[in-house]
PDB file of C-alpha atoms in Angstrom:
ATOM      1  CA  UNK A 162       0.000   0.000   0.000  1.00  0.00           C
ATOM      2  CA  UNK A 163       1.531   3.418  -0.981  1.00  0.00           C
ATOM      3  CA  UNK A 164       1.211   5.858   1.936  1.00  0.00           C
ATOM      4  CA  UNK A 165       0.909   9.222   0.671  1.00  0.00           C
ATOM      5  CA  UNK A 166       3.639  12.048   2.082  1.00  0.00           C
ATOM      6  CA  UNK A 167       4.587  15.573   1.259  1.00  0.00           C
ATOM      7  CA  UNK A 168       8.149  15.082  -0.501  1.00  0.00           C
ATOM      8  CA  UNK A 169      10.685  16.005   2.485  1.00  0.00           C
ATOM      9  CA  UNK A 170      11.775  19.710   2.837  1.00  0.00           C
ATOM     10  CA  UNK A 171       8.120  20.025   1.124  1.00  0.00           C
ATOM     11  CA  UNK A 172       6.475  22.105  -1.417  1.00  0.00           C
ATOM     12  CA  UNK A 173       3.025  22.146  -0.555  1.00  0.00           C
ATOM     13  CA  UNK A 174       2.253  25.735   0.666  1.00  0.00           C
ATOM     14  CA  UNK A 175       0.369  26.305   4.119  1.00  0.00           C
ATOM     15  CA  UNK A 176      -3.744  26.667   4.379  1.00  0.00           C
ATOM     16  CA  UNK A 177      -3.736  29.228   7.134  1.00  0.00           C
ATOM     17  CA  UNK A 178      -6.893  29.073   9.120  1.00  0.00           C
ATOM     18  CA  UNK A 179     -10.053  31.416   8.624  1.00  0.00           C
ATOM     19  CA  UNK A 180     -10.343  34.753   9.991  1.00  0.00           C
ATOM     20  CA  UNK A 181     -12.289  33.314  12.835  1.00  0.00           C
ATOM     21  CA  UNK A 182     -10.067  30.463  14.218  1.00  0.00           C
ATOM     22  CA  UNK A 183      -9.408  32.110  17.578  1.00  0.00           C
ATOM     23  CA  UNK A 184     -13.531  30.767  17.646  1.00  0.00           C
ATOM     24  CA  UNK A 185     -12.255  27.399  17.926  1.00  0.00           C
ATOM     25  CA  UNK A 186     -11.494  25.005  20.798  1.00  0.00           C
ATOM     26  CA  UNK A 187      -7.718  23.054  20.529  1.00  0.00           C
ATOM     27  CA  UNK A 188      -9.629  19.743  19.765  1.00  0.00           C
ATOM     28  CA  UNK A 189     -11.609  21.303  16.716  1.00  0.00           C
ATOM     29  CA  UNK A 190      -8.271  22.395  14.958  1.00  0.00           C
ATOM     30  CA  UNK A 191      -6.614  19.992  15.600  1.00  0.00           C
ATOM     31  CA  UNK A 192      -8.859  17.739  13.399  1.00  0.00           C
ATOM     32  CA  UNK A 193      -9.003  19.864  11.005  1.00  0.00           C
ATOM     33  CA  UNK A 194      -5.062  19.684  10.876  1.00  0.00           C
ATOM     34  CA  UNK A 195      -5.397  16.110  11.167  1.00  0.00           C
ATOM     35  CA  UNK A 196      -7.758  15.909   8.299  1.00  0.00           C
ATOM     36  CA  UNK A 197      -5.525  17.552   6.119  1.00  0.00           C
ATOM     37  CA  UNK A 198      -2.233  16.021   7.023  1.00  0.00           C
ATOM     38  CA  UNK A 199      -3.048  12.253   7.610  1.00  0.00           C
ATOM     39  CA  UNK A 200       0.438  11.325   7.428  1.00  0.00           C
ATOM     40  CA  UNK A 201       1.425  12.871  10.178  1.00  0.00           C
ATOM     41  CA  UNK A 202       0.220  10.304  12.678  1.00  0.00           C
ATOM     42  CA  UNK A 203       1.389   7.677  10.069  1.00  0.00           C
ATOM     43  CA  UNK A 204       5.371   9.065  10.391  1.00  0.00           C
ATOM     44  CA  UNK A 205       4.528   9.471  14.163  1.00  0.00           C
ATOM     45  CA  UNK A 206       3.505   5.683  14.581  1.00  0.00           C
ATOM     46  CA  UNK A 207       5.954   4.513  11.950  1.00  0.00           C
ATOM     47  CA  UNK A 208       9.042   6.453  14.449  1.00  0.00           C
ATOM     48  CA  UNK A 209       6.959   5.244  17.698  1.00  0.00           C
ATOM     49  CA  UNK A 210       7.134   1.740  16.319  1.00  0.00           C
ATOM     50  CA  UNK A 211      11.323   2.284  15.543  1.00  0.00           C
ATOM     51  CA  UNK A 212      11.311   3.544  18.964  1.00  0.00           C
ATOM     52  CA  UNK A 213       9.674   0.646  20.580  1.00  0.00           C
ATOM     53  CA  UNK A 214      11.547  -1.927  18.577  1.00  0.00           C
ATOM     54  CA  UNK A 215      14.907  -0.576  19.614  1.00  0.00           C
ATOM     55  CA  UNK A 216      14.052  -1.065  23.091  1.00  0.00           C
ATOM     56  CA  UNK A 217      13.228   2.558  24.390  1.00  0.00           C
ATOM     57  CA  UNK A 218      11.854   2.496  27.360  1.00  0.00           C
ATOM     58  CA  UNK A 219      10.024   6.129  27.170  1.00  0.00           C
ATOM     59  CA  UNK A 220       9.413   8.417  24.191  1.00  0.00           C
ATOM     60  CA  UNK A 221       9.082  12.084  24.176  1.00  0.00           C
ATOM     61  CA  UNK A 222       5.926  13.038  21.367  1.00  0.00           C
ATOM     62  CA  UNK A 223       8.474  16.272  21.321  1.00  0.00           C
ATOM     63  CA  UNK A 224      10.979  14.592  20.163  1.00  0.00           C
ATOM     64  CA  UNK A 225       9.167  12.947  17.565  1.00  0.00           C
ATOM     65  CA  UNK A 226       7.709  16.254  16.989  1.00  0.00           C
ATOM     66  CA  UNK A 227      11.209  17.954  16.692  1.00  0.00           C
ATOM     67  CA  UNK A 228      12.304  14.679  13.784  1.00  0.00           C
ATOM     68  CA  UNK A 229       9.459  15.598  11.969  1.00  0.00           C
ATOM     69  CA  UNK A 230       9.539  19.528  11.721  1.00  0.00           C
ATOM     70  CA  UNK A 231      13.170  18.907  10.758  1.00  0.00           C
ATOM     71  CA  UNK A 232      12.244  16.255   7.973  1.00  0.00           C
ATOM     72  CA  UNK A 233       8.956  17.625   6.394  1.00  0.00           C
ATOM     73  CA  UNK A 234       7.896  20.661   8.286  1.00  0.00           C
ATOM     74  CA  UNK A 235       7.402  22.578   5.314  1.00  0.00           C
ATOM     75  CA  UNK A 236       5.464  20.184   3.990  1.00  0.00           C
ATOM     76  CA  UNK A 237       1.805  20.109   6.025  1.00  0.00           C
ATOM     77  CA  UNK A 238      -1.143  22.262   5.567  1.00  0.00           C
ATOM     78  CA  UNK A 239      -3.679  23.664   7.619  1.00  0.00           C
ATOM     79  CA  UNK A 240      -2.075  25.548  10.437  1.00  0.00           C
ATOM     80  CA  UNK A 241       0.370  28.836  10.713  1.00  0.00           C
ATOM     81  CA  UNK A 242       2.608  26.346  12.075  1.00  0.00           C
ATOM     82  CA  UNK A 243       4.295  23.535  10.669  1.00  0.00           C
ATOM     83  CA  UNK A 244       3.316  21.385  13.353  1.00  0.00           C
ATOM     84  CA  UNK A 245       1.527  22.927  16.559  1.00  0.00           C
ATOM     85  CA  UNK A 246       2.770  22.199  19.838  1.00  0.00           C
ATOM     86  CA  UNK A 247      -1.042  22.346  20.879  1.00  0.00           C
ATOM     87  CA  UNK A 248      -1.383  19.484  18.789  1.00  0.00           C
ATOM     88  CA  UNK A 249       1.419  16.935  20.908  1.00  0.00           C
ATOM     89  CA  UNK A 250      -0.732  15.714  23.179  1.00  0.00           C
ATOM     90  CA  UNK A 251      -3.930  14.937  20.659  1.00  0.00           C
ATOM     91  CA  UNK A 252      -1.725  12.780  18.848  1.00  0.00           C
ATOM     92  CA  UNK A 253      -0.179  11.129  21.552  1.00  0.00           C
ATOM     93  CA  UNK A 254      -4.116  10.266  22.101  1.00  0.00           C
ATOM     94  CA  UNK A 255      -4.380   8.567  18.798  1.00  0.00           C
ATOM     95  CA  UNK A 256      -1.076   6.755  19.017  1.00  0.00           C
ATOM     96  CA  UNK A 257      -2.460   5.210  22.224  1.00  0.00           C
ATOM     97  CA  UNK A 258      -6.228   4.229  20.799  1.00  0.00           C
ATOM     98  CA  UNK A 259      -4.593   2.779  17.852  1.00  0.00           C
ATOM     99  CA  UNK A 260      -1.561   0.498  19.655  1.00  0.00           C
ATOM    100  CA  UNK A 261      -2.698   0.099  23.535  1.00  0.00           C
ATOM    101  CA  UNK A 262       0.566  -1.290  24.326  1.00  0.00           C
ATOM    102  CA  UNK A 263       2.720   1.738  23.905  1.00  0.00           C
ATOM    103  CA  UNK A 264       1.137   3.139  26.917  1.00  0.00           C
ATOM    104  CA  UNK A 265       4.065   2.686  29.562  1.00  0.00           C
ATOM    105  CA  UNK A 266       6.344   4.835  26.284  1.00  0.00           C
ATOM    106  CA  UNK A 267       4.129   8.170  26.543  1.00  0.00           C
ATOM    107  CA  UNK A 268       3.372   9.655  29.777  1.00  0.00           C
ATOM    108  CA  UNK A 269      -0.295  11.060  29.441  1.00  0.00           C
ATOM    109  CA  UNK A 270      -1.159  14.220  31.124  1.00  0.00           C
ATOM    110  CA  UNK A 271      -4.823  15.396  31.721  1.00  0.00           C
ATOM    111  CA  UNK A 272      -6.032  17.796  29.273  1.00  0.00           C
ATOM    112  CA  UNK A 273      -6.023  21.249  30.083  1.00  0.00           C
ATOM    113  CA  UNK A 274      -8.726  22.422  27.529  1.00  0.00           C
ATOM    114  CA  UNK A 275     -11.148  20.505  25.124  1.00  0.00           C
TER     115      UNK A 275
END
């Protein structure tokens, strides 16, 4: 199966957000950004899955963060930023509903804001 990515140091220019984004809650743009740039949680479990394999004992989602803004940061859509830091712990979420046994790798804080 080919899994579609923006080519690295990307060309696909960034969708900034309507006029009216300050409007919306953390959650709601961050599937929006999500909905654009479904490889992004793709590379994430792709490095998680590296990660785990070599024997780490805890990941950082920043530090997978930090690998991907230097690999394709250029490359997603949907957000002033390349990737949003408001955005870590939302996809540390969906790493954890998709593979239940990474959970002793992340540690999960309660959410501050919806």
């Amino acid at each position: 199966m080919l899994i579609e990515q923006p080519p690295l140091f990307g060309t696909i220019q960034p969708v900034r957000h309507p006029a009216d984004v300050g409007s919306l809650t953390i959650q709601q743009r961050f599937e929006a950004f999500h909905a654009l740039n479904p490889w992004v949680l793709r590379a994430l479990t792709r490095m998680t899955a590296d990660c785990a394999e070599k024997g780490f004992g805890r990941i950082g989602i920043g530090m997978l963060f930090e690998l991907l803004r230097y690999q394709y940061g250029a490359a997603t859509r949907g957000d002033e930023f390349a990737l949003n830091n408001d955005y870590r712990s939302r996809y540390v979420r969906l790493l954890l509903a998709e593979h239940p046994e990474w959970a002793a790798l992340f540690e999960v804080r309660a959410l501050r804001t919806d």
